[in-house]
Coordinates of C-alpha atoms and ligand atoms in Angstrom, one line a residue:
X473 CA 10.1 1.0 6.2
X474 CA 9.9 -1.9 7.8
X475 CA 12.1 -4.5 9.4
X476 CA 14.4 -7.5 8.6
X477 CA 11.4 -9.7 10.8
X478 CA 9.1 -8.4 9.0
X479 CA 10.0 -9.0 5.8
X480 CA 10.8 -12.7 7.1
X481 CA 7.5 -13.1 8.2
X482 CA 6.6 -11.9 5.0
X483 CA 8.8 -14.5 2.9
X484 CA 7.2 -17.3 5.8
X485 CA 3.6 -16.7 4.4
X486 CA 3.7 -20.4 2.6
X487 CA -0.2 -19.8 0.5
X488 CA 2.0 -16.2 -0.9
X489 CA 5.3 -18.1 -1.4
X490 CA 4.1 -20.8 -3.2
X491 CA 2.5 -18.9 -5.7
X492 CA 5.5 -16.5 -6.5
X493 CA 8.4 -19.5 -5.8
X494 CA 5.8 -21.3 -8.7
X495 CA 5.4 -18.6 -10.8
X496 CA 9.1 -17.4 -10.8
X497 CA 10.5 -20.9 -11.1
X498 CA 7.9 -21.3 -14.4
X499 CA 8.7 -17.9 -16.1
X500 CA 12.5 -17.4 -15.2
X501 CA 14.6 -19.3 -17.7
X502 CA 18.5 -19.6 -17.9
X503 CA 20.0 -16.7 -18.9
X504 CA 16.9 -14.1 -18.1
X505 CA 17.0 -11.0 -16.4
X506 CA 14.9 -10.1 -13.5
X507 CA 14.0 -7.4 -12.2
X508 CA 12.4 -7.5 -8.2
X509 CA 10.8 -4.5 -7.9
X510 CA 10.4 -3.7 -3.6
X511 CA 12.7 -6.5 -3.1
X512 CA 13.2 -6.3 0.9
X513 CA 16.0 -8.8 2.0
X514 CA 14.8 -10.4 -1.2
X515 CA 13.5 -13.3 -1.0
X516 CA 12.3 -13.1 -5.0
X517 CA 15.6 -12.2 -6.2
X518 CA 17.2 -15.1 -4.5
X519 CA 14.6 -17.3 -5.7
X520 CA 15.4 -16.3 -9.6
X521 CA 18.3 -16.6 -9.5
X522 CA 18.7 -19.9 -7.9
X523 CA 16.1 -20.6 -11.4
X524 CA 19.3 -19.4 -13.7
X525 CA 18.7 -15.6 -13.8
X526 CA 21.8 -14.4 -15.5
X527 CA 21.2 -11.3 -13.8
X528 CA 18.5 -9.9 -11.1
X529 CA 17.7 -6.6 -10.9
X530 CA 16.8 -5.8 -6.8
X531 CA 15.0 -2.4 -6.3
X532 CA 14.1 -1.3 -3.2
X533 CA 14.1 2.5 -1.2
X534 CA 14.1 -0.3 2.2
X535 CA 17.6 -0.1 3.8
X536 CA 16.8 -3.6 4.7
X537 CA 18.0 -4.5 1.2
X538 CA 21.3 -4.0 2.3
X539 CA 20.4 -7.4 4.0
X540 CA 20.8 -9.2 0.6
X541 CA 24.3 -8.9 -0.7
X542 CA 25.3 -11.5 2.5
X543 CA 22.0 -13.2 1.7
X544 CA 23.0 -13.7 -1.8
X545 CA 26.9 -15.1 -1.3
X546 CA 25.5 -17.6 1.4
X547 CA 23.4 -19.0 -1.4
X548 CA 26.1 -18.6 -4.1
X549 CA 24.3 -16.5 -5.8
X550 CA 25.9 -12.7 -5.5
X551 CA 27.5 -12.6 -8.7
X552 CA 24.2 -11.9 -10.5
X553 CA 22.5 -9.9 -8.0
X554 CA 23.1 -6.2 -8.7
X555 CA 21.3 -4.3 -5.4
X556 CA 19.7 -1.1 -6.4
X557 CA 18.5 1.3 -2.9
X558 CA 16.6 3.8 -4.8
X559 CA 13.0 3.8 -6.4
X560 CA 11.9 1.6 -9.6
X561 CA 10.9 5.5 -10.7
X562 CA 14.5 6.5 -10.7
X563 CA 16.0 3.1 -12.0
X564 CA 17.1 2.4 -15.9
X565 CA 19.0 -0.6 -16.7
X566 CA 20.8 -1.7 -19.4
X567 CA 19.0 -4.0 -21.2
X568 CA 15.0 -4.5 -20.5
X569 CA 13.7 -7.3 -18.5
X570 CA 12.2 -10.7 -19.3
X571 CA 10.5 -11.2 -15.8
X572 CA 9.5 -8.1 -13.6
X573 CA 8.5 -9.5 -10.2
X574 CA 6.4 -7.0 -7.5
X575 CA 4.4 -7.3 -4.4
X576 CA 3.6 -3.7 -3.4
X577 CA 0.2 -4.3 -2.3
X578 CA -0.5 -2.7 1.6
X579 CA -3.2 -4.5 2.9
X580 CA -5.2 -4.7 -0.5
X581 CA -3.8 -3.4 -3.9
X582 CA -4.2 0.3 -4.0
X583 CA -1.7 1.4 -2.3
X584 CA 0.5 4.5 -2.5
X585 CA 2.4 4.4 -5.9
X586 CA 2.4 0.8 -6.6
X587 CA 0.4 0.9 -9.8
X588 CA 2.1 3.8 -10.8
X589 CA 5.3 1.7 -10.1
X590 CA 4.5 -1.0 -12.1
X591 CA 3.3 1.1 -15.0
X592 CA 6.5 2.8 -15.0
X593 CA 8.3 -0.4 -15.1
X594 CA 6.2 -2.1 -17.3
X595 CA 6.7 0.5 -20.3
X596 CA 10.2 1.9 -19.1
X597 CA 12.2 -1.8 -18.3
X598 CA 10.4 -4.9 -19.3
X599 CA 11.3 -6.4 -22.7
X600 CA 8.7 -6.5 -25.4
X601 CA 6.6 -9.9 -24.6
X602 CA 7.9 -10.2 -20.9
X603 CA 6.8 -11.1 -18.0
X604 CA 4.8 -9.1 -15.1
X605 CA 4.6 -11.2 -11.7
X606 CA 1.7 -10.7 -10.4
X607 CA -0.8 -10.7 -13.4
X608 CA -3.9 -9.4 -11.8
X609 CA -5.9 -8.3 -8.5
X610 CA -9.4 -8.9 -8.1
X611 CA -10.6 -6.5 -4.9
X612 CA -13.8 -8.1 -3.4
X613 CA -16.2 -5.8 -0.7
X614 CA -18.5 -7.8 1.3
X615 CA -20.5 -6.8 4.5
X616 CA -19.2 -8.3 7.7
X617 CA -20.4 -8.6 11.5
X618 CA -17.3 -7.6 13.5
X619 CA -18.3 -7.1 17.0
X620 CA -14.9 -6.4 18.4
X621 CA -14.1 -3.6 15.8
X622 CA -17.1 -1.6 16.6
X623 CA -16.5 -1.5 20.3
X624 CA -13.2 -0.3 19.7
X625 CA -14.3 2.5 17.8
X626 CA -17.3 3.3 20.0
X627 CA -14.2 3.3 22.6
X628 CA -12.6 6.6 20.9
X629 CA -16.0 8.2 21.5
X630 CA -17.1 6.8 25.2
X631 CA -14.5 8.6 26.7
X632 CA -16.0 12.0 26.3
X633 CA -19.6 11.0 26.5
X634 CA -18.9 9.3 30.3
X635 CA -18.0 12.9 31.1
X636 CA -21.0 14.3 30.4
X637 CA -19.5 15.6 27.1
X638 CA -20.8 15.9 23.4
X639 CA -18.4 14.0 20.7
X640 CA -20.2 14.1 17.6
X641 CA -17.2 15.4 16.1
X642 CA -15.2 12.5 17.1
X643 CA -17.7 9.8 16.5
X644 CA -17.7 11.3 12.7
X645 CA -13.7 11.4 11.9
X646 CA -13.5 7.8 13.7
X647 CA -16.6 6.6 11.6
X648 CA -15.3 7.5 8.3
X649 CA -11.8 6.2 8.7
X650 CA -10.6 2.7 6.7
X651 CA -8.9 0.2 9.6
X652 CA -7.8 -3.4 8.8
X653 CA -8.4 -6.5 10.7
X654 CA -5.0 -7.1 12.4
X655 CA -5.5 -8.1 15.7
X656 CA -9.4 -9.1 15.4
X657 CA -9.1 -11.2 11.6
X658 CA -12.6 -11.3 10.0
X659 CA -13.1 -14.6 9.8
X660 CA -15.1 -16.3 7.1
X661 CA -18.6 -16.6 9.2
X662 CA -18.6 -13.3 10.5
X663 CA -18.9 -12.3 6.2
X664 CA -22.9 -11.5 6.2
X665 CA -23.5 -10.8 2.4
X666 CA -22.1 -12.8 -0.9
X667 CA -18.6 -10.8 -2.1
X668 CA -18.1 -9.1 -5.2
X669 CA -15.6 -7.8 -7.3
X670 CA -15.7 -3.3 -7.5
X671 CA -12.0 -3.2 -9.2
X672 CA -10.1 -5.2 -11.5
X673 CA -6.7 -4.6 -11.8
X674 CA -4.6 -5.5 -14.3
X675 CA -1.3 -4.4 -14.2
X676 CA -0.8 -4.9 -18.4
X677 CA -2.9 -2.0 -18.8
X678 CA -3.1 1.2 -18.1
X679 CA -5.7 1.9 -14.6
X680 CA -8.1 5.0 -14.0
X681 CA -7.2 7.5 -11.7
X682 CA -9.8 6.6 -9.4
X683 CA -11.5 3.6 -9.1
X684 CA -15.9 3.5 -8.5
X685 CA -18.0 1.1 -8.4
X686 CA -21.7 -0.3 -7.5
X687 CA -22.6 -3.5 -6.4
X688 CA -25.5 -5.1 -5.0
X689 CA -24.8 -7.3 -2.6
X690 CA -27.6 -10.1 -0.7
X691 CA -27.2 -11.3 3.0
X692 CA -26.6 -14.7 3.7
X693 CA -28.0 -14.7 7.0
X694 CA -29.6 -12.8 9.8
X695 CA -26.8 -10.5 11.5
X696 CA -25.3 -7.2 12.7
X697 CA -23.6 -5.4 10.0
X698 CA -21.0 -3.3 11.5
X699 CA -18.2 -2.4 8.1
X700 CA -17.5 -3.5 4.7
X701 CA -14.5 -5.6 4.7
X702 CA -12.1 -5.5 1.4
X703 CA -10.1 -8.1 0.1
X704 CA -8.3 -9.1 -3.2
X705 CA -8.2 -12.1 -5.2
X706 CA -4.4 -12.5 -6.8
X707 CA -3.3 -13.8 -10.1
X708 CA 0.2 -14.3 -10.1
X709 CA 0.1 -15.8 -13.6
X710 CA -2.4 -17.6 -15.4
X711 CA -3.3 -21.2 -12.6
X712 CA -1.2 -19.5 -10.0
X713 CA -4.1 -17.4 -8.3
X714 CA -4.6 -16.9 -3.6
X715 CA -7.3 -14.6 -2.1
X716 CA -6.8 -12.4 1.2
X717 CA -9.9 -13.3 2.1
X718 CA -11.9 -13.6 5.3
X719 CA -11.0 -16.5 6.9
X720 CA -7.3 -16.3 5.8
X721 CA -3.9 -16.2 7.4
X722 CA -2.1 -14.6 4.9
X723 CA 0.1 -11.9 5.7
X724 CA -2.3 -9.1 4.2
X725 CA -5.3 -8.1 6.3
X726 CA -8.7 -6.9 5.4
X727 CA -9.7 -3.6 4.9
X728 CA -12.6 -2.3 7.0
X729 CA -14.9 0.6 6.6
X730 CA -17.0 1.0 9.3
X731 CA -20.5 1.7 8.5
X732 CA -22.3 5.5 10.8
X733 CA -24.4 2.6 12.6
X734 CA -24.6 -1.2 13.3
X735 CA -27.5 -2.7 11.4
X736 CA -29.5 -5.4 11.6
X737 CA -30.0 -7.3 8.2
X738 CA -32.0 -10.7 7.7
X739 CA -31.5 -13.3 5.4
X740 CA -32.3 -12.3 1.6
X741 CA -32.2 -8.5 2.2
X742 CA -30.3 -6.5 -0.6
X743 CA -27.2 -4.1 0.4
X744 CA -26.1 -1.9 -2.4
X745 CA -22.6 -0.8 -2.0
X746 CA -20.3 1.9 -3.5
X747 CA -17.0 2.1 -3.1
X748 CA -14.9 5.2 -4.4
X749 CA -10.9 5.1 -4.0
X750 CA -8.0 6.9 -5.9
X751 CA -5.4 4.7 -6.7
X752 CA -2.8 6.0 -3.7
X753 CA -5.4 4.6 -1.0
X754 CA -5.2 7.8 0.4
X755 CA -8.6 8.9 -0.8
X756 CA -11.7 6.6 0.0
X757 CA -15.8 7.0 -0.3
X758 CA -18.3 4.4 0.2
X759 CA -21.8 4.8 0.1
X760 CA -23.8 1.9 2.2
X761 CA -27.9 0.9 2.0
X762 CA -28.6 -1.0 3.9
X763 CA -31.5 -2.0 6.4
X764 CA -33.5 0.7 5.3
X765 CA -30.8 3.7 5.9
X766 CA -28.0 5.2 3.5
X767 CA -24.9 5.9 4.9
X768 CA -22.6 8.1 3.0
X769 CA -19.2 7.7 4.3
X770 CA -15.7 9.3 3.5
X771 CA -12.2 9.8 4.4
X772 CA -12.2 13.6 4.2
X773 CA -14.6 13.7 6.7
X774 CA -11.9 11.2 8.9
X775 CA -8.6 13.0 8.2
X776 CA -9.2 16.1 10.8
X777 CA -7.4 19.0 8.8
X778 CA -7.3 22.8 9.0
X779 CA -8.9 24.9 6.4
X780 CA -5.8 26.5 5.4
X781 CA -3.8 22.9 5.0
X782 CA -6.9 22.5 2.8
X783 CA -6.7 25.0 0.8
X784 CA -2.5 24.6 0.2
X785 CA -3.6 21.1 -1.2
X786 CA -5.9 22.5 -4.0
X787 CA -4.1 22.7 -7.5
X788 CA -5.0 26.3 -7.8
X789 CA -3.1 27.0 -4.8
X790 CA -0.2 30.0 -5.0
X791 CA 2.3 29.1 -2.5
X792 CA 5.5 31.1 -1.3
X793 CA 8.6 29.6 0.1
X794 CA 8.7 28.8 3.7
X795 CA 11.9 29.6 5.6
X796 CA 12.7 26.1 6.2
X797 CA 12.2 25.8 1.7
X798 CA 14.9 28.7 1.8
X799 CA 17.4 26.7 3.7
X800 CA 16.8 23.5 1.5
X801 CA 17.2 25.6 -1.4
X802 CA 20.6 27.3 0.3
X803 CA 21.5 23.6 1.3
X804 CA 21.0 22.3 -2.3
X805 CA 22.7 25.2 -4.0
X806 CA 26.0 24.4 -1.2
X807 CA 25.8 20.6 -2.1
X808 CA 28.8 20.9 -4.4
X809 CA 31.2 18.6 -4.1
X810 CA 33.5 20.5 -2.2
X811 CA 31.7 21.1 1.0
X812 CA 31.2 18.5 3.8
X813 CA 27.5 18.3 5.4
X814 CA 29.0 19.7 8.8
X815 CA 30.2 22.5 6.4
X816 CA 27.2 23.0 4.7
X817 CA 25.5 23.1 8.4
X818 CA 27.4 25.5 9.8
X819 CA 27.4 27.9 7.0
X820 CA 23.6 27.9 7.8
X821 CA 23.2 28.4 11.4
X822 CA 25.1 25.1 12.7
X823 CA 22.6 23.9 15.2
X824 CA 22.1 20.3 15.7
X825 CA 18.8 20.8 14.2
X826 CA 20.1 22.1 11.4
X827 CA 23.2 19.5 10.9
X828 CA 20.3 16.6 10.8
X829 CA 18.1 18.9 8.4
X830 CA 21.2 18.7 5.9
X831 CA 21.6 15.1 6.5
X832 CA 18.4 14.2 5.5
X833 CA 18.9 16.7 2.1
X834 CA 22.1 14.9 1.6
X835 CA 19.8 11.5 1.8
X836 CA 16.9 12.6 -0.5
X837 CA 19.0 14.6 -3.0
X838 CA 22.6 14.4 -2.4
X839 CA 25.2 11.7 -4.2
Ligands
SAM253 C1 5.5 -5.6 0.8 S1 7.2 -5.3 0.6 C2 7.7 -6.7 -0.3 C3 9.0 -7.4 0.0 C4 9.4 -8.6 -0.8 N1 9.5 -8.4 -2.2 C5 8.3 -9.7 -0.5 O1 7.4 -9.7 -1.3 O2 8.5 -10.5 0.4 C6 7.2 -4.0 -0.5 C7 8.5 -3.3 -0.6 O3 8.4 -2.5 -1.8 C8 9.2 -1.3 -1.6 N2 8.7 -0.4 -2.7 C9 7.5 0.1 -2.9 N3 7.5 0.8 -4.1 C10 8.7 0.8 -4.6 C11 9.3 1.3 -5.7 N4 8.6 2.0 -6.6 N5 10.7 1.1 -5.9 C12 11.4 0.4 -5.0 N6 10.9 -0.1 -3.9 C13 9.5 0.0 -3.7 C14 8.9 -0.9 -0.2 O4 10.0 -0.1 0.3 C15 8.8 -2.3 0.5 O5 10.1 -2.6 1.0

């Protein structure tokens, strides 16, 4: 979720607005139909129909859409803005779309179920030969010197080691954790090696489950390599292209895996770099030689979990209901259209607890 500011600040990034205001304004004719998929107060939705949209589709699970019906009549535009607050997954729409318009991305692309979104919507509620804004990402890795990162980390660790104590363990989860660059931006000098490309997206076509790739990589200059940082180059449509990159002030940030070590690299040295990542962003690995040493990182060694939370994530897993699934299945079963939620509450222990449990059934599954 986020808030009303932020998605301002969001529709105030001018290199990010430009392209989509250009892009919408060159695909959205009279009489088209849009749909914005993760609209926010929606700024996209606003800006196709003030381009003739005869109707504009606004998806978003945000309550902050509910922003955008007053947003809408101030510009004269509410009568073809139908607001949808549920998921693109859930959404069907009477006719199909000329012009599906999207930016899901977190701080690069891969990002929780945004290609899976835009799959969905792609095959499910765009007409045959229409539009998808953006077109394609790009996502760039390059090896950076960032100083003021690695002292933060090493800051998660110091603590136990000025008392004497080990923190190994510690040093390991923080090591193999992906950050971003808010608050320290990378900029474009502290970017040691050239930058290549280890995904393309392109969200016509169908995307692996996971995406791998090798690249060899050759400094620039003599430094301290302290992370990979991960960027993406956008096309919106064919000509209409921007890059998060180093160096930018765009409203995305760079990704940054730290690396087990800072290293020193010289001008003309090869880095090979792999970088593993399911398509949710939840799931990273990247492999790093460099200077003479291998690093082999990964995000299951920095999410601390329990063996038994492990083992419940494993497809093979057997589970049995919990006594909180027993009351959500009680809940459901007294969601009939006759009961109030302070009803169904009390009929299953009516403790405050218990009264905001139902609430938030009545949110996810109720209508
Ligand atoms: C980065 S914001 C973009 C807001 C606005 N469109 C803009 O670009 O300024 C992404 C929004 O997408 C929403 N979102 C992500 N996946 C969605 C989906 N499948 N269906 C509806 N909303 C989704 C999130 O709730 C979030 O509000």
């Amino acid at each position: 979720m986020y808030t009303v500011l932020e998605f301002g600040h969001m529709a105030s990034d001018g290199v990010r607005m430009h392209a989509y205001a250009t892009a919408i304004a060159r695909t959205v004719k009279p009489g088209s139909v849009v749909v914005d998929i993760g609209a926010g107060t929606g700024i996209f939705s606003l800006l196709a129909a003030r381009a003739g949209a005869r109707r504009v589709h606004a998806v978003d699970l945000d309550p902050a859409i509910w922003v955008l019906p007053d947003l809408a009549r101030e510009n004269g535009v509410a009568d073809r803005i139908t607001i949808h607050h549920q998921s693109s997954l859930e959404l069907s729409i009477p006719e199909r779309a000329d012009v599906i318009v999207s930016d899901l991305r977190g701080s690069i692309p891969l990002y929780e179920a945004h290609l899976e979104s835009l799959r969905d919507a792609r095959t499910r509620l765009l007409a045959p030969g229409g539009t998808l804004l953006p077109k394609q990402d790009r996502l760039m890795v390059g090896v950076v010197e960032q100083e003021r990162l690695w002292s933060e980390l090493e800051r998660g660790w110091r603590g136990f080691e000025d008392r004497g104590l080990a923190a190994a363990a510690a040093r390991t989860a923080i090591l193999n954790y992906p950050y971003n660059d808010d608050g320290r931006p990378v900029a474009t000098n502290q970017v040691l090696t050239d930058a290549k490309a280890w995904a393309e997206l392109a969200y016509g076509e169908d995307y692996p489950r996971v995406y791998d790739r090798t690249v060899e990589l050759t400094a620039q200059r003599d430094g301290t390599a302290h992370a990979l940082a991960l960027w993406f180059e956008a096309t919106i449509l064919d000509g209409i292209t921007y890059a998060s990159a180093p160096g930018s002030s765009m409203v995305y940030k760079r990704m940054l895996l730290p690396l087990l070590a800072p290293v020193r690299v010289t001008a003309g040295e090869a880095v090979k770099v792999t970088v593993r990542m399911d398509v949710t962003g939840e799931r990273w690995a990247w492999d790093t030689a460099i200077g003479g040493q291998r690093f082999r990182q990964s995000t299951f060694l920095g999410k601390p979990t329990s063996p038994e939370a492990l083992l419940r994530e494993a497809s093979t897993y057997v589970p049995n209901v919990s006594a909180r699934g027993e009351r959500a299945k009680r809940a459901l079963e007294l969601m009939d259209g006759k009961r109030s939620v302070q009803e169904i509450a009390a009929e299953l222990g009516g403790t405050p607890a218990i009264l905001d449990e139902v609430r938030d059934y009545v949110r996810r599954y109720g209508r």
